[in-house]
Amino acid sequence: MMPLRIAILGSTGSIGRQTLDVASRFPERIEVVALAAHSSSALLLDQARRFRVTRLALGDPASAAAASLESGLPIGAGSEALVELASAGDVDIVLNALVGAAGLRASIATLRTGTTLALANKESLVAGGDIIRTLGMDRVVPVDSEHSAIFQCLLGEPLEAVARLWLTASGGPFRGMTADALGSVTVEQALAHPRWTMGPKITIDSATLMNKGLEVIEAHHLFDLPYDRIEVVVHPQSCIHSMVEYADGSVKAHLGATDMRVPIQYAFSHPERWDAPAPPVDFRTLGTLEFEEPDTRTFRSLALAYEAGRAGGTLPAVLNAANEVAVAAFLGGRVSLPVIAETVERVLETHDRTPADTLEAVENADAWARRAAERLLP
Ligand code: MG
């Protein structure tokens, strides 16, 4: 059997590094043919040497020039180079793990080329869901653990029999806190996620529940279900990765090791299953599984995401962009955690919604929202 030829966009981030770990465990099944990152040139070059990859790109032009000089290799520079890697005809699967709204162009290029898209860049669907849907959702394989879980629970089932999706949320490090207490949490506390190892942006989004909000919008597009049939339940143990409830009251839950390499690997192996990258769950020692309703009064971001998703058009792109700017301000120590949701809410309120069916419309809304959020922040 020929190995799957994969391109990894965002190879130096948390998902990218775990993807390379999966690839290293199955050298006869996975061949890494292209790597791209934003600006971490030293790690990109190290990965290129280890996996003998010569097709490389860096989104940041200055980093690309420096890396090219250091290595003597031609390294594509800028967002156009990322799109070029995604458009190569000899790639079987593009794993898009770029951070933020920059991933949408690459996702569109991947699908236009007819290549399978293993999607770890939520923003592609949050901001560009209306575009991605027209390009063929049947070639999109979710990498996000919740969506991979739902994808697996749906196997062999008719979509019209689905009553509801249940997305599980760990609740983050501040579960149970009052709005007052949330105002004085530190960046370090917010970065200490109790269950998953992830990059800083998504870890903050988990602490505010915005991550779950983005995932609700993602699920709406991936599985073509209305928002009133997508529920969020807080499940602190993160053992159930998500569930599908059917018309007859049966519920399928996906359980397993809390390790991102499992859904990453499944995006490559499905419908096959390959050997586990992590120890299996031992139900004898699992203990209690808890479930509770999310506190959307304290964690406003989740409610805002539902509102933006339901309204549709450019509002989800605006939600996402304003959130990115506000999260950066929090990480930079400029604002407290609750200011993230306050900023997003105020930006959403002042946006004139338009359809989001072209890249131009989405990128204009994204740029507008970033400027609007910056104006509100200190
Ligand atoms: Mg997730």
CSV table of C-alpha atoms and ligand atoms in Angstrom, one decimal:
chain,number,residue,atom,x,y,z
A,1,MET,CA,0.0,0.0,0.0
A,2,MET,CA,1.3,3.5,-0.9
A,3,PRO,CA,1.7,5.7,2.1
A,4,LEU,CA,-0.6,8.7,2.5
A,5,ARG,CA,1.2,11.9,1.4
A,6,ILE,CA,0.4,14.6,4.0
A,7,ALA,CA,1.1,18.3,4.2
A,8,ILE,CA,1.1,19.8,7.7
A,9,LEU,CA,0.2,23.5,7.9
A,10,GLY,CA,1.1,24.7,11.4
A,11,SER,CA,3.6,22.0,12.0
A,12,THR,CA,5.4,23.7,14.9
A,13,GLY,CA,2.3,24.2,17.0
A,14,SER,CA,0.8,21.8,19.5
A,15,ILE,CA,-1.4,19.9,16.9
A,16,GLY,CA,1.4,20.0,14.3
A,17,ARG,CA,4.0,18.5,16.6
A,18,GLN,CA,1.5,15.8,17.7
A,19,THR,CA,0.7,15.1,14.1
A,20,LEU,CA,4.5,14.5,13.4
A,21,ASP,CA,4.5,12.2,16.4
A,22,VAL,CA,1.7,10.1,14.8
A,23,ALA,CA,3.6,10.2,11.5
A,24,SER,CA,6.8,8.9,13.1
A,25,ARG,CA,4.9,5.9,14.5
A,26,PHE,CA,3.6,4.9,11.1
A,27,PRO,CA,6.4,5.6,8.6
A,28,GLU,CA,5.1,3.0,6.1
A,29,ARG,CA,1.6,4.5,6.2
A,30,ILE,CA,2.3,8.3,6.4
A,31,GLU,CA,4.7,10.2,4.3
A,32,VAL,CA,5.2,13.9,5.3
A,33,VAL,CA,5.7,15.8,2.0
A,34,ALA,CA,5.3,19.4,3.1
A,35,LEU,CA,5.6,21.5,6.3
A,36,ALA,CA,4.5,25.0,7.0
A,37,ALA,CA,4.5,27.2,10.1
A,38,HIS,CA,4.0,30.9,10.9
A,39,SER,CA,7.4,32.0,12.2
A,40,SER,CA,9.1,29.2,14.2
A,41,SER,CA,11.9,28.7,11.7
A,42,ALA,CA,14.4,26.7,13.8
A,43,LEU,CA,11.8,24.1,14.7
A,44,LEU,CA,10.5,23.9,11.1
A,45,LEU,CA,14.0,23.3,9.8
A,46,ASP,CA,14.6,20.6,12.5
A,47,GLN,CA,11.3,18.9,11.5
A,48,ALA,CA,12.3,19.1,7.9
A,49,ARG,CA,15.6,17.3,8.5
A,50,ARG,CA,14.0,14.6,10.7
A,51,PHE,CA,11.2,13.8,8.2
A,52,ARG,CA,13.3,14.6,5.0
A,53,VAL,CA,10.9,17.2,3.8
A,54,THR,CA,12.0,19.7,1.2
A,55,ARG,CA,8.8,21.6,0.6
A,56,LEU,CA,8.6,24.2,3.3
A,57,ALA,CA,6.9,27.5,3.9
A,58,LEU,CA,6.7,30.2,6.6
A,59,GLY,CA,3.8,32.6,6.8
A,60,ASP,CA,6.1,35.3,8.2
A,61,PRO,CA,8.3,36.6,5.3
A,62,ALA,CA,11.2,37.8,7.5
A,63,SER,CA,11.4,34.3,9.2
A,64,ALA,CA,11.3,32.6,5.8
A,65,ALA,CA,14.1,34.8,4.5
A,66,ALA,CA,16.3,34.0,7.6
A,67,ALA,CA,15.5,30.3,7.5
A,68,SER,CA,16.3,30.1,3.8
A,69,LEU,CA,19.7,31.9,4.3
A,70,GLU,CA,20.5,29.6,7.3
A,71,SER,CA,19.6,26.3,5.6
A,72,GLY,CA,20.3,27.0,1.9
A,73,LEU,CA,16.8,25.6,1.2
A,74,PRO,CA,14.2,27.4,-0.8
A,75,ILE,CA,11.5,28.3,1.7
A,76,GLY,CA,8.1,29.8,0.6
A,77,ALA,CA,7.3,33.1,2.2
A,78,GLY,CA,4.0,34.6,3.2
A,79,SER,CA,0.4,33.4,3.2
A,80,GLU,CA,0.5,32.8,-0.6
A,81,ALA,CA,3.2,30.2,0.0
A,82,LEU,CA,0.9,28.4,2.6
A,83,VAL,CA,-1.9,28.4,0.0
A,84,GLU,CA,0.6,27.0,-2.6
A,85,LEU,CA,1.5,24.1,-0.3
A,86,ALA,CA,-2.2,23.4,0.2
A,87,SER,CA,-2.8,23.4,-3.6
A,88,ALA,CA,-0.1,20.9,-4.6
A,89,GLY,CA,-1.8,18.1,-6.6
A,90,ASP,CA,0.4,15.3,-5.2
A,91,VAL,CA,-0.8,15.6,-1.6
A,92,ASP,CA,-3.5,13.2,-0.3
A,93,ILE,CA,-4.4,15.0,2.9
A,94,VAL,CA,-3.7,18.6,4.1
A,95,LEU,CA,-3.8,18.8,7.9
A,96,ASN,CA,-4.6,22.4,8.6
A,97,ALA,CA,-3.6,23.4,12.1
A,98,LEU,CA,-2.8,27.0,11.4
A,99,VAL,CA,-3.8,29.3,14.3
A,100,GLY,CA,-6.6,31.8,13.7
A,101,ALA,CA,-8.3,33.2,10.7
A,102,ALA,CA,-5.2,32.8,8.5
A,103,GLY,CA,-6.2,29.1,8.0
A,104,LEU,CA,-9.3,29.8,5.9
A,105,ARG,CA,-7.4,30.6,2.6
A,106,ALA,CA,-5.5,27.3,3.0
A,107,SER,CA,-8.7,25.3,3.6
A,108,ILE,CA,-10.3,26.8,0.5
A,109,ALA,CA,-7.2,26.0,-1.6
A,110,THR,CA,-7.1,22.4,-0.3
A,111,LEU,CA,-10.7,21.7,-1.2
A,112,ARG,CA,-10.5,23.5,-4.5
A,113,THR,CA,-7.6,21.2,-5.4
A,114,GLY,CA,-9.8,18.2,-4.6
A,115,THR,CA,-7.6,17.2,-1.6
A,116,THR,CA,-8.9,15.8,1.7
A,117,LEU,CA,-8.8,18.4,4.4
A,118,ALA,CA,-8.0,17.2,8.0
A,119,LEU,CA,-9.3,20.3,9.8
A,120,ALA,CA,-7.8,21.5,13.1
A,121,ASN,CA,-8.2,25.1,12.2
A,122,LYS,CA,-11.7,25.9,13.7
A,123,GLU,CA,-11.7,29.4,12.2
A,124,SER,CA,-12.1,27.9,8.7
A,125,LEU,CA,-15.6,26.8,9.6
A,126,VAL,CA,-16.4,29.5,12.1
A,127,ALA,CA,-15.6,32.4,9.8
A,128,GLY,CA,-15.8,30.7,6.4
A,129,GLY,CA,-18.4,27.9,7.0
A,130,ASP,CA,-20.7,29.2,4.3
A,131,ILE,CA,-17.8,29.1,1.8
A,132,ILE,CA,-16.4,25.7,2.9
A,133,ARG,CA,-19.9,24.1,2.7
A,134,THR,CA,-20.1,25.0,-1.0
A,135,LEU,CA,-16.8,23.3,-1.7
A,136,GLY,CA,-17.8,19.9,-0.3
A,137,MET,CA,-18.0,19.0,3.4
A,138,ASP,CA,-17.6,15.3,2.4
A,139,ARG,CA,-13.8,15.9,2.0
A,140,VAL,CA,-13.5,17.5,5.4
A,141,VAL,CA,-12.4,15.3,8.2
A,142,PRO,CA,-12.5,16.8,11.7
A,143,VAL,CA,-9.5,16.7,13.9
A,144,ASP,CA,-11.0,18.6,16.9
A,145,SER,CA,-11.6,15.9,19.5
A,146,GLU,CA,-15.3,16.7,20.0
A,147,HIS,CA,-16.0,16.7,16.3
A,148,SER,CA,-14.0,13.6,15.6
A,149,ALA,CA,-16.1,11.9,18.4
A,150,ILE,CA,-19.3,13.0,16.7
A,151,PHE,CA,-18.0,12.0,13.3
A,152,GLN,CA,-17.3,8.5,14.7
A,153,CYS,CA,-20.7,8.3,16.5
A,154,LEU,CA,-22.4,9.1,13.2
A,155,LEU,CA,-20.7,6.3,11.3
A,156,GLY,CA,-23.4,4.0,9.8
A,157,GLU,CA,-26.3,6.2,11.0
A,158,PRO,CA,-28.8,8.2,8.9
A,159,LEU,CA,-28.4,11.9,9.5
A,160,GLU,CA,-32.2,12.4,9.6
A,161,ALA,CA,-32.3,10.1,12.7
A,162,VAL,CA,-30.1,12.5,14.7
A,163,ALA,CA,-32.0,14.3,17.4
A,164,ARG,CA,-29.2,16.3,19.0
A,165,LEU,CA,-25.5,16.6,19.3
A,166,TRP,CA,-24.0,16.9,22.8
A,167,LEU,CA,-20.7,18.7,22.8
A,168,THR,CA,-18.8,18.1,26.0
A,169,ALA,CA,-16.8,20.9,27.6
A,170,SER,CA,-14.2,20.4,30.4
A,171,GLY,CA,-15.3,23.7,31.9
A,172,GLY,CA,-11.7,24.9,32.0
A,173,PRO,CA,-9.7,25.9,35.0
A,174,PHE,CA,-12.3,28.5,36.3
A,175,ARG,CA,-15.4,26.3,36.4
A,176,GLY,CA,-17.6,27.2,39.3
A,177,MET,CA,-16.1,30.7,39.7
A,178,THR,CA,-18.2,33.8,40.1
A,179,ALA,CA,-17.9,36.7,37.6
A,180,ASP,CA,-16.2,38.7,40.3
A,181,ALA,CA,-13.5,36.1,41.0
A,182,LEU,CA,-13.0,35.7,37.2
A,183,GLY,CA,-11.9,39.4,37.1
A,184,SER,CA,-8.7,38.7,39.1
A,185,VAL,CA,-7.4,35.5,37.5
A,186,THR,CA,-3.8,35.6,36.1
A,187,VAL,CA,-2.5,34.6,32.7
A,188,GLU,CA,-0.6,31.7,34.3
A,189,GLN,CA,-3.8,30.4,36.0
A,190,ALA,CA,-5.7,30.6,32.7
A,191,LEU,CA,-2.9,28.7,30.8
A,192,ALA,CA,-3.0,25.8,33.3
A,193,HIS,CA,-5.7,23.7,31.6
A,194,PRO,CA,-6.8,20.7,33.7
A,195,ARG,CA,-7.2,18.1,30.9
A,196,TRP,CA,-5.8,18.9,27.5
A,197,THR,CA,-2.3,20.0,26.4
A,198,MET,CA,-2.9,22.8,23.8
A,199,GLY,CA,-1.5,26.0,22.5
A,200,PRO,CA,-1.9,29.3,24.4
A,201,LYS,CA,-4.7,30.8,22.3
A,202,ILE,CA,-7.0,27.8,22.5
A,203,THR,CA,-6.2,27.3,26.2
A,204,ILE,CA,-7.5,30.8,27.0
A,205,ASP,CA,-10.5,30.1,24.8
A,206,SER,CA,-11.1,27.0,26.9
A,207,ALA,CA,-11.0,29.1,30.1
A,208,THR,CA,-13.6,31.5,28.7
A,209,LEU,CA,-15.7,28.8,27.1
A,210,MET,CA,-15.3,30.6,23.7
A,211,ASN,CA,-13.6,27.5,22.5
A,212,LYS,CA,-16.8,25.6,23.0
A,213,GLY,CA,-18.7,28.4,21.3
A,214,LEU,CA,-16.5,28.2,18.3
A,215,GLU,CA,-16.9,24.4,18.3
A,216,VAL,CA,-20.7,24.8,18.3
A,217,ILE,CA,-20.5,26.8,15.1
A,218,GLU,CA,-18.0,24.3,13.7
A,219,ALA,CA,-20.4,21.5,14.5
A,220,HIS,CA,-23.3,23.3,12.9
A,221,HIS,CA,-21.4,23.5,9.6
A,222,LEU,CA,-19.7,20.1,9.7
A,223,PHE,CA,-22.9,18.1,10.5
A,224,ASP,CA,-25.5,20.4,8.9
A,225,LEU,CA,-27.7,20.7,12.0
A,226,PRO,CA,-29.5,23.8,13.4
A,227,TYR,CA,-28.2,25.4,16.6
A,228,ASP,CA,-31.2,24.4,18.7
A,229,ARG,CA,-30.0,20.8,18.2
A,230,ILE,CA,-26.5,21.3,19.3
A,231,GLU,CA,-26.1,21.3,23.1
A,232,VAL,CA,-23.1,21.9,25.3
A,233,VAL,CA,-22.7,20.0,28.6
A,234,VAL,CA,-19.9,20.5,31.1
A,235,HIS,CA,-18.1,17.3,31.8
A,236,PRO,CA,-15.0,18.0,33.9
A,237,GLN,CA,-13.4,14.6,33.4
A,238,SER,CA,-13.3,15.0,29.6
A,239,CYS,CA,-13.6,11.3,29.3
A,240,ILE,CA,-16.6,11.4,27.0
A,241,HIS,CA,-15.4,13.4,24.0
A,242,SER,CA,-19.0,14.1,22.7
A,243,MET,CA,-22.3,12.4,22.0
A,244,VAL,CA,-25.0,11.9,19.4
A,245,GLU,CA,-28.6,11.5,20.5
A,246,TYR,CA,-30.9,9.7,18.1
A,247,ALA,CA,-34.6,9.9,17.4
A,248,ASP,CA,-35.3,6.7,19.5
A,249,GLY,CA,-33.6,8.2,22.6
A,250,SER,CA,-30.5,6.1,22.1
A,251,VAL,CA,-27.3,8.0,22.7
A,252,LYS,CA,-23.9,7.1,21.3
A,253,ALA,CA,-20.9,8.5,23.3
A,254,HIS,CA,-17.3,8.5,22.2
A,255,LEU,CA,-14.9,7.7,25.0
A,256,GLY,CA,-11.2,7.2,25.1
A,257,ALA,CA,-7.8,8.5,26.2
A,258,THR,CA,-7.6,12.3,26.5
A,259,ASP,CA,-4.9,12.6,24.0
A,260,MET,CA,-5.1,14.7,20.8
A,261,ARG,CA,-3.0,12.1,18.9
A,262,VAL,CA,-6.1,9.8,18.9
A,263,PRO,CA,-8.3,12.1,16.8
A,264,ILE,CA,-5.3,13.2,14.7
A,265,GLN,CA,-4.5,9.6,13.9
A,266,TYR,CA,-8.1,8.8,13.1
A,267,ALA,CA,-8.2,11.6,10.6
A,268,PHE,CA,-5.6,9.7,8.7
A,269,SER,CA,-6.6,6.1,9.4
A,270,HIS,CA,-10.4,6.2,9.0
A,271,PRO,CA,-12.3,4.1,8.3
A,272,GLU,CA,-9.5,1.9,9.5
A,273,ARG,CA,-8.1,2.0,13.0
A,274,TRP,CA,-4.5,1.8,13.8
A,275,ASP,CA,-2.6,1.0,17.0
A,276,ALA,CA,-3.3,3.4,19.9
A,277,PRO,CA,-0.8,6.2,20.5
A,278,ALA,CA,-1.9,6.4,24.2
A,279,PRO,CA,-2.8,4.0,27.0
A,280,PRO,CA,-6.5,3.0,26.8
A,281,VAL,CA,-9.2,4.0,29.3
A,282,ASP,CA,-9.4,1.5,32.2
A,283,PHE,CA,-13.1,1.7,33.3
A,284,ARG,CA,-12.3,0.0,36.6
A,285,THR,CA,-10.3,3.0,37.7
A,286,LEU,CA,-12.2,5.7,36.0
A,287,GLY,CA,-14.3,6.8,38.9
A,288,THR,CA,-17.2,9.2,38.6
A,289,LEU,CA,-18.2,11.0,35.5
A,290,GLU,CA,-19.9,14.3,36.2
A,291,PHE,CA,-22.2,16.5,34.0
A,292,GLU,CA,-23.5,20.0,34.6
A,293,GLU,CA,-25.1,22.9,32.7
A,294,PRO,CA,-22.6,25.5,31.4
A,295,ASP,CA,-22.7,28.8,33.3
A,296,THR,CA,-23.3,31.2,30.4
A,297,ARG,CA,-23.9,34.2,32.6
A,298,THR,CA,-20.4,34.1,34.0
A,299,PHE,CA,-18.9,32.7,30.8
A,300,ARG,CA,-20.6,35.0,28.3
A,301,SER,CA,-18.5,33.9,25.4
A,302,LEU,CA,-20.5,30.7,24.9
A,303,ALA,CA,-23.8,32.6,24.7
A,304,LEU,CA,-22.3,35.1,22.3
A,305,ALA,CA,-21.1,32.4,20.0
A,306,TYR,CA,-24.6,30.9,19.9
A,307,GLU,CA,-26.0,34.3,19.1
A,308,ALA,CA,-23.5,35.0,16.4
A,309,GLY,CA,-23.9,31.5,14.9
A,310,ARG,CA,-27.7,31.8,14.8
A,311,ALA,CA,-27.6,35.3,13.2
A,312,GLY,CA,-25.0,34.0,10.7
A,313,GLY,CA,-23.5,36.0,7.8
A,314,THR,CA,-20.4,37.8,8.8
A,315,LEU,CA,-21.2,37.8,12.6
A,316,PRO,CA,-19.3,34.5,13.4
A,317,ALA,CA,-16.2,35.9,11.6
A,318,VAL,CA,-16.5,39.1,13.6
A,319,LEU,CA,-16.9,37.1,16.8
A,320,ASN,CA,-13.8,35.1,16.0
A,321,ALA,CA,-11.6,38.0,15.0
A,322,ALA,CA,-12.6,40.2,18.0
A,323,ASN,CA,-11.9,37.3,20.3
A,324,GLU,CA,-8.5,36.7,18.8
A,325,VAL,CA,-7.5,40.4,19.4
A,326,ALA,CA,-9.0,40.4,22.9
A,327,VAL,CA,-7.2,37.1,23.9
A,328,ALA,CA,-3.9,38.5,22.7
A,329,ALA,CA,-4.6,41.6,24.9
A,330,PHE,CA,-5.2,39.3,27.9
A,331,LEU,CA,-2.1,37.2,27.2
A,332,GLY,CA,-0.1,40.4,26.9
A,333,GLY,CA,-1.3,41.4,30.4
A,334,ARG,CA,-3.3,44.4,29.1
A,335,VAL,CA,-6.8,43.4,30.3
A,336,SER,CA,-8.5,41.0,32.7
A,337,LEU,CA,-10.2,37.8,31.5
A,338,PRO,CA,-13.8,39.1,31.5
A,339,VAL,CA,-12.8,41.9,29.2
A,340,ILE,CA,-12.4,39.4,26.4
A,341,ALA,CA,-16.2,38.6,26.3
A,342,GLU,CA,-17.1,42.3,26.9
A,343,THR,CA,-15.0,43.3,23.9
A,344,VAL,CA,-16.5,40.6,21.7
A,345,GLU,CA,-20.0,41.6,22.7
A,346,ARG,CA,-19.5,45.3,22.0
A,347,VAL,CA,-17.9,44.6,18.6
A,348,LEU,CA,-20.7,42.3,17.6
A,349,GLU,CA,-23.3,44.9,18.6
A,350,THR,CA,-21.8,47.5,16.3
A,351,HIS,CA,-21.3,45.3,13.2
A,352,ASP,CA,-23.4,45.6,10.1
A,353,ARG,CA,-23.9,42.0,9.1
A,354,THR,CA,-23.6,41.0,5.5
A,355,PRO,CA,-23.6,37.5,3.8
A,356,ALA,CA,-20.3,35.6,4.3
A,357,ASP,CA,-20.3,33.7,1.0
A,358,THR,CA,-17.1,35.2,-0.4
A,359,LEU,CA,-13.5,35.2,0.9
A,360,GLU,CA,-13.5,39.0,0.5
A,361,ALA,CA,-16.6,39.5,2.6
A,362,VAL,CA,-15.2,37.2,5.4
A,363,GLU,CA,-11.7,38.9,5.3
A,364,ASN,CA,-13.3,42.4,5.3
A,365,ALA,CA,-15.4,41.5,8.3
A,366,ASP,CA,-12.4,40.0,10.0
A,367,ALA,CA,-10.3,43.1,9.4
A,368,TRP,CA,-13.1,45.4,10.5
A,369,ALA,CA,-13.6,43.4,13.7
A,370,ARG,CA,-9.9,43.5,14.6
A,371,ARG,CA,-9.8,47.3,14.2
A,372,ALA,CA,-13.0,47.7,16.2
A,373,ALA,CA,-11.7,45.4,19.0
A,374,GLU,CA,-8.3,47.3,19.2
A,375,ARG,CA,-10.1,50.6,19.5
A,376,LEU,CA,-12.0,49.3,22.6
A,377,LEU,CA,-8.9,47.8,24.3
A,378,PRO,CA,-6.2,49.8,26.2
B,1,MG,MG,-12.0,20.6,21.0
